[in-house]
Coordinates of C-alpha atoms in Angstrom, one line a residue:
M1 CA -20.8 92.3 27.2
T2 CA -23.2 89.4 26.7
R3 CA -25.6 90.8 24.2
I4 CA -27.6 87.9 22.7
F5 CA -30.3 86.5 25.0
D6 CA -34.1 86.6 25.4
D7 CA -34.8 86.2 29.2
P8 CA -31.6 86.4 31.2
A9 CA -33.0 84.1 33.8
R10 CA -33.4 81.4 31.1
F11 CA -30.0 82.0 29.4
M12 CA -28.6 78.6 30.4
D13 CA -31.7 76.7 29.4
D14 CA -31.8 78.5 26.0
M15 CA -28.1 77.9 25.4
L16 CA -28.4 74.2 26.2
A17 CA -31.3 73.8 23.9
G18 CA -29.3 75.3 21.0
F19 CA -26.2 73.4 21.9
C20 CA -28.0 70.0 21.9
S21 CA -29.8 70.8 18.7
A22 CA -26.5 71.7 16.9
N23 CA -24.7 68.6 18.3
R24 CA -27.4 65.9 18.4
N25 CA -25.0 63.3 17.0
Y26 CA -22.8 63.8 20.1
V27 CA -25.2 64.7 23.0
Q28 CA -28.7 64.5 24.1
R29 CA -30.3 66.5 26.9
V30 CA -31.4 65.1 30.2
G31 CA -32.6 66.9 33.3
G32 CA -29.7 68.9 34.7
G33 CA -27.4 68.6 31.7
V34 CA -26.4 66.4 28.8
V35 CA -25.1 62.8 28.1
R36 CA -23.6 61.1 25.1
T37 CA -26.1 60.3 22.4
H38 CA -24.7 56.8 21.9
Q39 CA -24.3 54.2 24.5
P40 CA -20.6 53.3 25.3
K41 CA -19.5 49.8 25.9
P42 CA -21.1 48.1 28.9
G43 CA -19.2 48.2 32.2
K44 CA -17.2 51.4 31.4
V45 CA -16.8 53.9 34.2
A46 CA -18.8 57.0 33.4
V47 CA -17.0 60.3 33.9
V48 CA -19.5 63.1 34.6
V49 CA -18.0 66.6 34.5
G50 CA -19.8 69.7 35.7
G51 CA -20.2 73.2 37.1
G52 CA -21.9 76.4 36.2
S53 CA -22.3 77.5 32.6
G54 CA -20.4 80.4 31.0
H55 CA -17.2 78.4 30.5
Y56 CA -17.7 76.8 27.1
P57 CA -16.1 74.6 25.8
A58 CA -16.2 73.4 29.5
F59 CA -18.3 71.6 30.4
C60 CA -20.9 70.3 28.0
G61 CA -18.5 70.8 25.0
V62 CA -16.3 67.9 26.0
V63 CA -19.0 65.2 26.2
G64 CA -18.2 62.6 23.6
A65 CA -16.1 59.6 22.6
G66 CA -12.8 59.5 24.5
F67 CA -13.9 62.2 26.9
A68 CA -16.8 62.8 29.3
D69 CA -19.9 60.6 29.4
G70 CA -22.1 63.5 30.6
A71 CA -22.0 67.1 31.9
V72 CA -24.0 68.7 34.7
V73 CA -24.8 72.2 33.6
G74 CA -25.7 74.9 36.2
N75 CA -26.9 78.5 35.7
V76 CA -24.2 81.0 34.7
F77 CA -21.3 80.7 37.2
T78 CA -23.6 78.8 39.6
S79 CA -23.0 75.2 40.7
P80 CA -25.7 72.8 39.6
S81 CA -27.9 71.2 42.2
A82 CA -27.5 67.7 43.6
Q83 CA -30.6 66.6 41.8
D84 CA -29.1 67.8 38.5
A85 CA -26.0 65.7 39.2
I86 CA -28.1 62.7 40.2
N87 CA -30.1 63.0 37.0
V88 CA -27.0 63.1 34.8
G89 CA -25.2 60.5 36.8
V90 CA -28.1 58.0 36.4
A91 CA -28.4 58.7 32.6
A92 CA -24.6 58.5 32.1
D93 CA -24.1 55.2 34.0
N94 CA -22.7 52.4 31.9
G95 CA -22.6 49.8 34.7
G96 CA -19.1 50.6 35.9
G97 CA -19.9 53.3 38.4
V98 CA -19.7 57.1 38.1
V99 CA -17.1 59.7 38.8
I100 CA -18.5 63.2 39.2
T101 CA -15.8 65.8 38.9
S102 CA -15.6 69.6 39.0
G103 CA -13.5 72.5 40.2
N104 CA -13.1 72.9 44.0
Y105 CA -16.0 75.3 44.7
A106 CA -18.2 75.1 47.8
G107 CA -21.4 74.7 45.9
D108 CA -20.0 72.1 43.5
V109 CA -18.5 70.2 46.5
L110 CA -21.8 70.3 48.5
H111 CA -24.1 69.3 45.6
F112 CA -21.8 66.7 43.9
T113 CA -20.9 65.0 47.2
E114 CA -24.6 64.6 48.0
A115 CA -25.3 63.4 44.5
A116 CA -22.6 60.7 44.8
K117 CA -24.1 59.6 48.1
V118 CA -27.5 59.3 46.6
L119 CA -26.3 57.4 43.5
S120 CA -24.4 55.0 45.7
E121 CA -27.4 54.4 47.9
N122 CA -29.4 53.6 44.7
G123 CA -27.0 50.9 43.4
I124 CA -24.7 53.1 41.2
P125 CA -21.3 53.3 42.9
A126 CA -20.2 56.9 42.6
R127 CA -17.2 59.0 43.7
T128 CA -16.1 62.6 43.4
V129 CA -12.8 64.3 42.3
F130 CA -12.4 68.1 42.8
V131 CA -9.7 70.0 41.0
T132 CA -7.4 72.4 42.9
D133 CA -4.9 73.8 40.3
D134 CA -5.2 77.6 40.8
I135 CA -1.9 78.6 42.6
A136 CA -3.2 82.1 43.3
S137 CA -6.1 81.1 45.3
A138 CA -4.3 79.6 48.3
P139 CA -0.6 79.3 49.4
R140 CA 1.5 76.2 49.3
G141 CA 0.5 73.8 52.1
E142 CA -3.1 74.7 51.6
E143 CA -3.6 73.2 48.2
S144 CA -7.0 71.7 49.3
K145 CA -8.4 75.2 49.5
R146 CA -7.4 76.1 46.0
R147 CA -9.9 76.6 43.1
G148 CA -10.2 74.6 40.0
I149 CA -9.7 76.6 36.8
A150 CA -8.3 75.6 33.4
G151 CA -6.6 72.6 35.1
D152 CA -10.0 71.1 35.2
F153 CA -9.5 70.1 31.6
V154 CA -6.3 68.1 32.4
V155 CA -8.0 66.1 35.2
F156 CA -11.2 65.5 33.2
K157 CA -9.4 64.3 30.2
A158 CA -7.0 62.0 32.1
M159 CA -9.9 60.3 33.9
S160 CA -12.0 60.1 30.8
A161 CA -9.3 58.5 28.7
A162 CA -8.5 56.0 31.6
A163 CA -12.2 55.1 31.8
E164 CA -12.3 54.5 28.1
A165 CA -9.2 52.3 28.4
G166 CA -11.0 50.0 30.9
Y167 CA -9.8 51.3 34.3
S168 CA -12.0 50.5 37.2
L169 CA -13.8 53.1 39.3
D170 CA -11.1 53.2 42.0
E171 CA -8.4 53.3 39.4
V172 CA -10.0 56.2 37.5
V173 CA -10.4 58.2 40.8
A174 CA -6.8 57.5 41.8
L175 CA -5.6 58.7 38.4
G176 CA -7.7 61.8 38.6
E177 CA -6.2 62.6 42.1
K178 CA -2.7 62.1 40.8
A179 CA -3.3 64.3 37.8
N180 CA -4.7 67.0 40.1
Q181 CA -1.6 66.9 42.3
L182 CA 0.6 67.4 39.2
T183 CA -1.3 70.2 37.6
R184 CA -0.9 74.0 38.3
T185 CA -2.4 77.1 36.7
L186 CA -1.9 80.8 36.9
G187 CA -4.3 83.3 35.2
V188 CA -4.4 87.0 34.5
A189 CA -7.3 89.2 33.4
F190 CA -7.4 92.5 31.4
A191 CA -11.2 93.2 31.7
G192 CA -14.1 91.6 33.5
C193 CA -17.1 89.7 32.1
T194 CA -20.7 90.6 32.2
L195 CA -23.6 88.3 33.1
P196 CA -26.5 88.1 30.6
G197 CA -28.8 91.0 31.3
G198 CA -26.1 92.8 33.4
D199 CA -25.5 96.5 32.8
G200 CA -21.8 96.2 33.5
P201 CA -18.9 93.8 34.2
L202 CA -18.6 91.9 37.4
F203 CA -15.3 93.6 38.0
S204 CA -13.1 96.1 36.2
V205 CA -9.4 96.4 35.8
P206 CA -7.7 99.9 35.6
E207 CA -6.5 100.9 32.2
G208 CA -3.0 99.6 31.5
K209 CA -3.2 97.0 34.3
M210 CA -4.0 93.3 34.7
G211 CA -5.6 91.4 37.5
V212 CA -3.3 88.5 38.6
G213 CA -4.8 85.3 39.9
L214 CA -8.4 85.8 38.7
G215 CA -11.2 83.2 39.1
I216 CA -13.2 81.8 36.2
H217 CA -16.6 82.9 37.7
G218 CA -16.1 86.6 37.3
E219 CA -14.0 86.9 40.5
P220 CA -11.4 89.6 40.1
G221 CA -7.7 88.9 40.5
V222 CA -5.9 88.9 43.8
S223 CA -3.6 91.8 42.8
E224 CA -3.4 94.5 40.0
E225 CA -0.2 95.1 38.2
P226 CA 0.9 97.0 35.0
I227 CA 0.5 95.0 31.8
P228 CA 3.9 93.7 30.8
T229 CA 5.2 92.8 27.4
A230 CA 4.2 89.4 26.0
R231 CA 7.7 88.1 26.7
E232 CA 7.6 89.4 30.3
L233 CA 4.2 87.9 30.9
A234 CA 5.3 84.6 29.5
R235 CA 8.3 84.6 31.9
R236 CA 6.0 85.3 34.9
L237 CA 3.5 82.6 34.0
V238 CA 6.2 80.0 33.3
D239 CA 8.3 80.7 36.4
E240 CA 5.4 80.6 38.8
T241 CA 3.8 77.5 37.5
V242 CA 7.0 75.6 37.1
G243 CA 8.0 76.6 40.6
E244 CA 5.0 74.8 42.0
L245 CA 5.7 71.4 40.3
P246 CA 8.3 68.6 40.8
L247 CA 10.0 69.3 37.4
Q248 CA 13.5 68.2 36.8
E249 CA 15.4 68.7 33.5
G250 CA 14.1 66.3 30.9
R251 CA 10.6 66.0 32.5
K252 CA 7.7 65.9 30.1
V253 CA 4.9 68.4 30.5
G254 CA 1.5 68.9 29.1
V255 CA 0.7 72.6 28.5
I256 CA -2.5 74.7 28.1
L257 CA -2.4 78.3 27.1
N258 CA -6.0 79.1 27.7
G259 CA -8.0 82.1 26.4
L260 CA -10.8 83.3 28.8
G261 CA -13.3 84.5 26.1
A262 CA -12.2 87.8 24.7
T263 CA -8.5 87.3 24.1
K264 CA -7.8 86.7 20.5
Y265 CA -6.0 83.5 19.3
E266 CA -3.5 85.7 17.6
E267 CA -2.5 87.2 21.0
L268 CA -2.3 83.7 22.5
F269 CA 0.1 82.6 19.7
V270 CA 2.3 85.7 20.3
L271 CA 2.5 84.7 24.0
W272 CA 3.0 81.0 23.2
A273 CA 6.2 81.6 21.3
S274 CA 7.8 82.9 24.5
V275 CA 6.1 80.4 26.7
E276 CA 7.6 77.6 24.7
E277 CA 11.0 79.2 24.7
F278 CA 11.1 79.5 28.4
L279 CA 9.9 76.0 29.1
V280 CA 12.5 74.6 26.8
E281 CA 15.1 76.8 28.5
K282 CA 14.2 75.1 31.7
G283 CA 15.0 71.7 30.1
L284 CA 11.3 70.6 29.9
L285 CA 9.9 68.5 27.1
I286 CA 6.5 69.8 25.8
V287 CA 4.0 67.2 24.8
D288 CA 1.0 68.2 22.6
P289 CA 0.4 71.8 23.8
E290 CA -3.1 73.2 23.7
V291 CA -3.4 76.9 22.7
G292 CA -6.9 78.3 22.5
E293 CA -10.2 78.5 24.5
I294 CA -10.5 75.6 26.8
V295 CA -12.2 76.9 30.0
T296 CA -13.6 80.4 29.4
S297 CA -15.5 83.0 31.5
L298 CA -18.1 84.5 29.2
D299 CA -16.5 87.6 27.6
M300 CA -13.6 88.0 30.0
A301 CA -10.4 89.3 28.5
G302 CA -7.6 87.3 30.0
L303 CA -5.7 84.1 29.8
S304 CA -4.1 81.4 31.9
L305 CA -1.2 79.0 31.7
T306 CA -1.6 75.4 32.9
L307 CA 1.2 72.8 33.3
V308 CA 0.8 69.2 34.1
A309 CA 3.9 67.1 35.0
L310 CA 3.6 63.9 33.0
D311 CA 4.6 60.4 33.8
D312 CA 4.2 57.6 31.4
E313 CA 0.6 56.9 32.5
L314 CA -0.5 60.5 32.3
E315 CA 1.3 61.1 29.0
T316 CA -0.7 58.2 27.5
F317 CA -4.0 59.7 28.5
W318 CA -3.0 63.3 27.7
K319 CA -2.2 62.2 24.2
A320 CA -5.3 60.0 23.8
G321 CA -7.8 60.7 21.1
A322 CA -11.2 62.2 21.6
D323 CA -14.2 63.3 19.5
T324 CA -16.6 65.8 21.2
P325 CA -18.5 68.9 20.0
A326 CA -15.7 71.3 21.0
Y327 CA -12.6 69.2 21.3
R328 CA -11.2 66.7 18.8
K329 CA -7.9 65.0 18.9
G330 CA -6.4 62.1 16.9
N331 CA -8.6 59.1 16.7
A332 CA -11.2 58.4 19.4
P333 CA -11.0 54.9 20.9
V334 CA -12.5 52.2 18.7
G335 CA -16.0 51.4 19.9
A336 CA -16.1 54.4 22.3
S337 CA -19.2 55.9 20.6
G338 CA -21.1 52.7 21.2
E339 CA -23.4 50.6 19.0
G340 CA -26.8 52.3 19.6
L341 CA -28.7 55.2 21.1
R342 CA -28.4 55.6 24.8
E343 CA -31.5 54.6 26.8
I344 CA -32.1 57.3 29.4
K345 CA -32.6 55.9 32.9
K346 CA -33.9 57.7 36.0
I347 CA -34.0 57.2 39.8
A348 CA -37.6 57.5 41.0
G349 CA -38.0 60.7 42.9
A350 CA -40.4 61.4 45.8
D351 CA -44.0 61.0 44.9
R352 CA -45.7 64.3 45.4
N353 CA -49.1 62.6 45.2
I354 CA -48.3 61.2 48.7
V355 CA -49.3 63.7 51.3
K356 CA -49.1 63.0 55.0
V357 CA -52.2 63.5 57.0
A358 CA -51.9 66.8 58.9
S359 CA -53.8 68.6 61.6
A360 CA -55.9 71.7 60.9
A361 CA -53.4 73.7 62.9
S362 CA -50.5 72.4 60.8
R363 CA -52.4 73.1 57.6
R364 CA -53.0 76.6 58.8
H365 CA -49.3 77.1 59.5
A366 CA -48.5 75.7 56.0
K367 CA -50.5 78.6 54.5
T368 CA -48.5 81.0 56.7
A369 CA -45.3 79.5 55.3
V370 CA -46.5 80.2 51.8
A371 CA -47.3 83.8 52.7
M372 CA -43.8 84.1 54.1
L373 CA -42.2 82.8 50.9
E374 CA -44.3 85.3 49.0
K375 CA -43.0 88.1 51.1
M376 CA -39.5 86.8 50.7
E377 CA -39.9 86.6 46.9
A378 CA -41.0 90.2 46.7
V379 CA -38.1 91.6 48.8
L380 CA -35.5 89.4 47.0
A381 CA -36.8 90.4 43.6
D382 CA -36.5 94.1 44.5
A383 CA -32.9 93.5 45.8
E384 CA -31.6 91.2 43.1
V385 CA -29.4 93.7 41.4
E386 CA -28.0 95.1 44.6
L387 CA -27.3 91.7 46.0
G388 CA -25.4 90.8 42.8
R389 CA -23.4 94.0 43.1
I390 CA -22.4 93.2 46.7
D391 CA -21.5 89.6 45.7
A392 CA -19.4 90.8 42.8
V393 CA -16.9 92.7 45.0
A394 CA -15.1 89.5 45.8
G395 CA -17.3 86.8 44.3
D396 CA -19.0 86.0 41.1
G397 CA -22.0 88.3 41.3
D398 CA -24.7 85.7 41.0
H399 CA -26.1 85.8 44.6
G400 CA -29.2 87.9 43.8
R401 CA -30.1 85.9 40.8
G402 CA -29.7 82.7 42.6
M403 CA -31.7 83.7 45.6
V404 CA -34.6 84.9 43.4
K405 CA -34.6 81.6 41.4
G406 CA -34.5 79.6 44.6
V407 CA -37.3 81.4 46.4
R408 CA -39.5 81.2 43.3
A409 CA -39.0 77.5 43.0
A410 CA -39.6 77.0 46.7
L411 CA -42.8 79.0 46.4
V412 CA -44.0 76.6 43.6
G413 CA -43.3 73.6 45.8
A414 CA -44.9 75.1 48.9
R415 CA -48.1 76.1 47.0
L416 CA -48.4 72.6 45.6
A417 CA -48.1 71.2 49.1
V418 CA -50.8 73.5 50.4
D419 CA -53.1 72.7 47.5
K420 CA -52.9 69.1 48.5
N421 CA -53.7 69.9 52.2
A422 CA -50.2 69.2 53.4
G423 CA -49.1 70.4 56.9
V424 CA -46.3 72.8 57.6
Q425 CA -43.6 70.1 57.8
Q426 CA -44.2 68.7 54.3
T427 CA -44.8 72.2 52.9
L428 CA -41.3 73.3 54.0
E429 CA -39.8 70.0 52.9
W430 CA -41.1 70.5 49.4
A431 CA -40.1 74.1 49.4
G432 CA -36.6 73.2 50.5
D433 CA -36.2 70.5 48.0
D434 CA -37.2 72.8 45.1
W435 CA -35.0 75.7 46.3
A436 CA -32.0 73.4 46.4
S437 CA -32.8 71.6 43.1
Q438 CA -33.6 74.7 41.1
A439 CA -31.2 77.3 42.4
G440 CA -28.0 75.3 42.8
G441 CA -25.0 77.1 44.2
T442 CA -23.9 77.1 47.8
S443 CA -26.8 79.3 49.0
G444 CA -29.2 76.9 47.2
A445 CA -27.9 73.9 49.1
L446 CA -27.9 75.8 52.4
W447 CA -31.4 77.4 52.1
G448 CA -32.8 74.1 50.9
A449 CA -31.4 72.1 53.8
A450 CA -32.4 74.9 56.3
L451 CA -36.0 74.9 55.2
R452 CA -36.3 71.1 55.4
Q453 CA -34.8 71.1 58.9
V454 CA -37.0 73.9 60.1
G455 CA -40.0 72.0 58.7
A456 CA -38.9 68.8 60.4
S457 CA -38.5 70.6 63.8
L458 CA -41.9 72.3 63.6
S459 CA -43.4 68.9 62.7
D460 CA -47.2 68.3 62.7
R461 CA -48.5 69.6 66.0
P462 CA -52.3 69.4 66.5
E463 CA -52.0 71.9 69.3
G464 CA -50.3 74.5 67.1
I465 CA -46.8 75.9 67.2
S466 CA -45.6 77.8 70.3
A467 CA -42.9 80.5 70.3
Q468 CA -40.6 78.1 72.1
V469 CA -41.0 75.6 69.3
V470 CA -40.1 78.2 66.7
V471 CA -37.0 79.1 68.7
V472 CA -35.9 75.5 68.7
A473 CA -36.7 75.1 64.9
M474 CA -34.6 78.2 64.0
G475 CA -31.8 77.0 66.1
D476 CA -31.9 73.6 64.3
G477 CA -31.9 75.4 61.0
L478 CA -28.8 77.4 62.1
E479 CA -27.0 74.2 63.1
T480 CA -27.8 72.6 59.8
V481 CA -26.4 75.6 57.9
M482 CA -23.2 75.6 60.0
T483 CA -22.7 71.8 59.6
L484 CA -23.4 71.6 55.9
G485 CA -21.5 74.8 55.0
K486 CA -18.7 74.2 57.5
A487 CA -19.1 77.9 58.6
Q488 CA -18.5 79.4 62.0
L489 CA -19.5 82.8 63.4
G490 CA -17.0 85.3 62.1
D491 CA -16.3 83.5 58.7
K492 CA -18.3 86.2 56.9
T493 CA -21.2 84.1 55.7
M494 CA -25.0 84.0 56.4
V495 CA -24.2 82.5 59.7
D496 CA -23.0 85.9 60.9
A497 CA -26.6 87.2 60.6
L498 CA -28.5 83.9 61.4
S499 CA -26.6 83.2 64.7
P500 CA -27.4 86.6 66.3
F501 CA -30.9 86.3 65.1
V502 CA -31.4 82.9 66.8
D503 CA -29.8 84.2 70.0
A504 CA -32.0 87.4 70.1
L505 CA -35.1 85.4 69.3
A506 CA -34.5 83.0 72.1
A507 CA -33.8 85.8 74.6
A508 CA -36.9 87.8 73.7
V509 CA -39.2 84.7 73.9
A510 CA -37.6 83.8 77.3
N511 CA -38.4 87.3 78.5
G512 CA -42.1 86.7 77.7
D513 CA -42.4 88.7 74.4
S514 CA -44.9 87.6 71.8
L515 CA -43.5 85.7 68.9
R516 CA -44.3 88.6 66.6
N517 CA -42.4 91.1 68.7
A518 CA -39.5 88.7 69.5
W519 CA -39.1 88.0 65.7
A520 CA -39.1 91.6 64.8
Q521 CA -36.4 92.4 67.5
A522 CA -34.3 89.5 66.4
A523 CA -34.6 90.5 62.7
E524 CA -33.3 94.0 63.7
C525 CA -30.3 92.3 65.3
A526 CA -29.8 90.2 62.1
E527 CA -29.8 93.4 60.0
V528 CA -27.2 95.1 62.2
A529 CA -25.0 91.9 62.2
A530 CA -25.3 91.6 58.5
T531 CA -24.2 95.2 57.9
E532 CA -21.3 94.6 60.4
T533 CA -19.9 91.8 58.2
A534 CA -18.3 94.5 56.2
S535 CA -15.5 94.6 58.7
L536 CA -14.9 90.8 58.5
V537 CA -12.4 88.9 56.4
P538 CA -13.9 85.9 54.6
K539 CA -12.5 82.6 55.6
I540 CA -14.4 80.3 53.4
G541 CA -16.2 80.4 50.0
R542 CA -15.3 82.2 46.7
A543 CA -14.5 85.5 48.4
R544 CA -11.7 84.0 50.5
P545 CA -8.9 84.4 47.9
L546 CA -9.9 88.1 47.7
A547 CA -10.1 88.5 51.5
E548 CA -8.7 92.0 51.7
R549 CA -10.8 93.3 48.8
S550 CA -13.9 92.1 50.6
V551 CA -13.2 94.2 53.7
G552 CA -15.5 97.2 53.6
S553 CA -18.3 95.4 51.8
P554 CA -20.9 93.2 53.7
D555 CA -21.5 89.6 52.9
A556 CA -24.3 89.2 50.3
G557 CA -25.6 86.0 52.0
A558 CA -25.9 87.7 55.4
I559 CA -27.6 90.7 53.8
S560 CA -30.2 88.7 51.9
L561 CA -31.0 86.6 55.0
A562 CA -31.5 89.7 57.1
M563 CA -33.8 91.1 54.4
V564 CA -36.1 88.1 54.4
L565 CA -36.2 87.8 58.2
S566 CA -37.4 91.3 58.5
A567 CA -39.9 90.9 55.6
V568 CA -41.8 88.0 57.2
A569 CA -42.0 89.5 60.7
P570 CA -45.5 91.0 60.3
L571 CA -47.0 87.6 59.4
F572 CA -46.6 86.2 62.9
D573 CA -49.8 86.2 65.0

């Protein structure tokens, strides 16, 4: 149980304030995360690590000499926004380009890919590397679908040490991709973790059993098996990770035996004795093993074993020194900490004092958009706990909290636009930008993009907005969600509620129904479709590795979408 907090919604912000205060010689806070306090040598590639919080020492704990230049820090188990990553990337840049790296999760991929694009467009060459070490999350041959768990540390450290050694941006990326290909992890859990303010764990494991193949965001394991002896568990972990790598006798390996938050070091040492024995038995040469908490999951009881097959280049960087708040090894590279304090740079954002001239009709519709967001906020706040419960069946349980944070941020942006006499297009653009930047996560990216697209499609129409225009705008929003999220009908996502809604709305309007009646009918179709996602098997997202467990429970994103579509129906003229 996470017991120490003030406002659960501000847990990450409060944590980061305390972390920076306690480690001011290492890090300083910037929008979206932290960067090194001191400026590294000019021209050095900046390695920016990131992801949701709740995993300390990952990710902010490894910012420092010999390791990362910055960390993007999202809400607990929620990917940071693209804007967060842009802010940290600009602040961390040393003139040699930026690599943004994280585990392979949909939200991280969406936001960090967008951030790299924006940075590059603004004169800072940027690339991404996403880690896929978790062997339980997808079968061989589908490695690109695997999650990044404790193997993140291997890839992050290799790239960071290479950047410190003077590698170019392309060389750092190539090394990171090689390290990823040669790293594999398998984890087990004995008990779930609890979000700050939560009244119970995101998942539970039956007494005397362990979940095999857990995620690090509170996702349960892919199977449940009796807890073996330490020796039997060591054999299982070693055999399965070794079996995934090209390891001949005499090959050197880096090893991490990682505690997930509530497994004591003494227990890890008991297990390590057998892990070492079995690796040596296979003829492998162990190099600088790490036994302890490296990538945690709040208070989860569990552990994981990570192996990286080392060549000469990777061995050099695996053994390289580092000096960070949470990880110290040997001697950090000379001059890595820089000569002086870092000067924080920023990319100029959109000027919200610039408001496009809008017609009276468009300004009236903008006020309606604010009223809709207010209705959405009310219904999502009431459903926050239930949406989290649904999401926790096969995901990380943060959907309700993320949706509430997103809609509240969008409401602030929309109200500001209306106060400045903006039209409906600019109002929805600002709302979408704030939803995406404040909520983070996959849903944050999708909702933000959808609101922006709907606003662009509605545009500023002096004659007002017809029902036919609304149909087109909602269809454009659907297309944006499907393109950005790479989701199709039947994948068990919000698309499975939005697509039937758009079809029903178009049909009702074509039949001559008023927009208000057509929207209400379509919202009913969305509610039915959302409920029916319970029978679907997820094909993308965090629930995919737990596909069978998800059957019988609806998709949280589809449910929340249907809720808000129904909530706003009475507001149409």
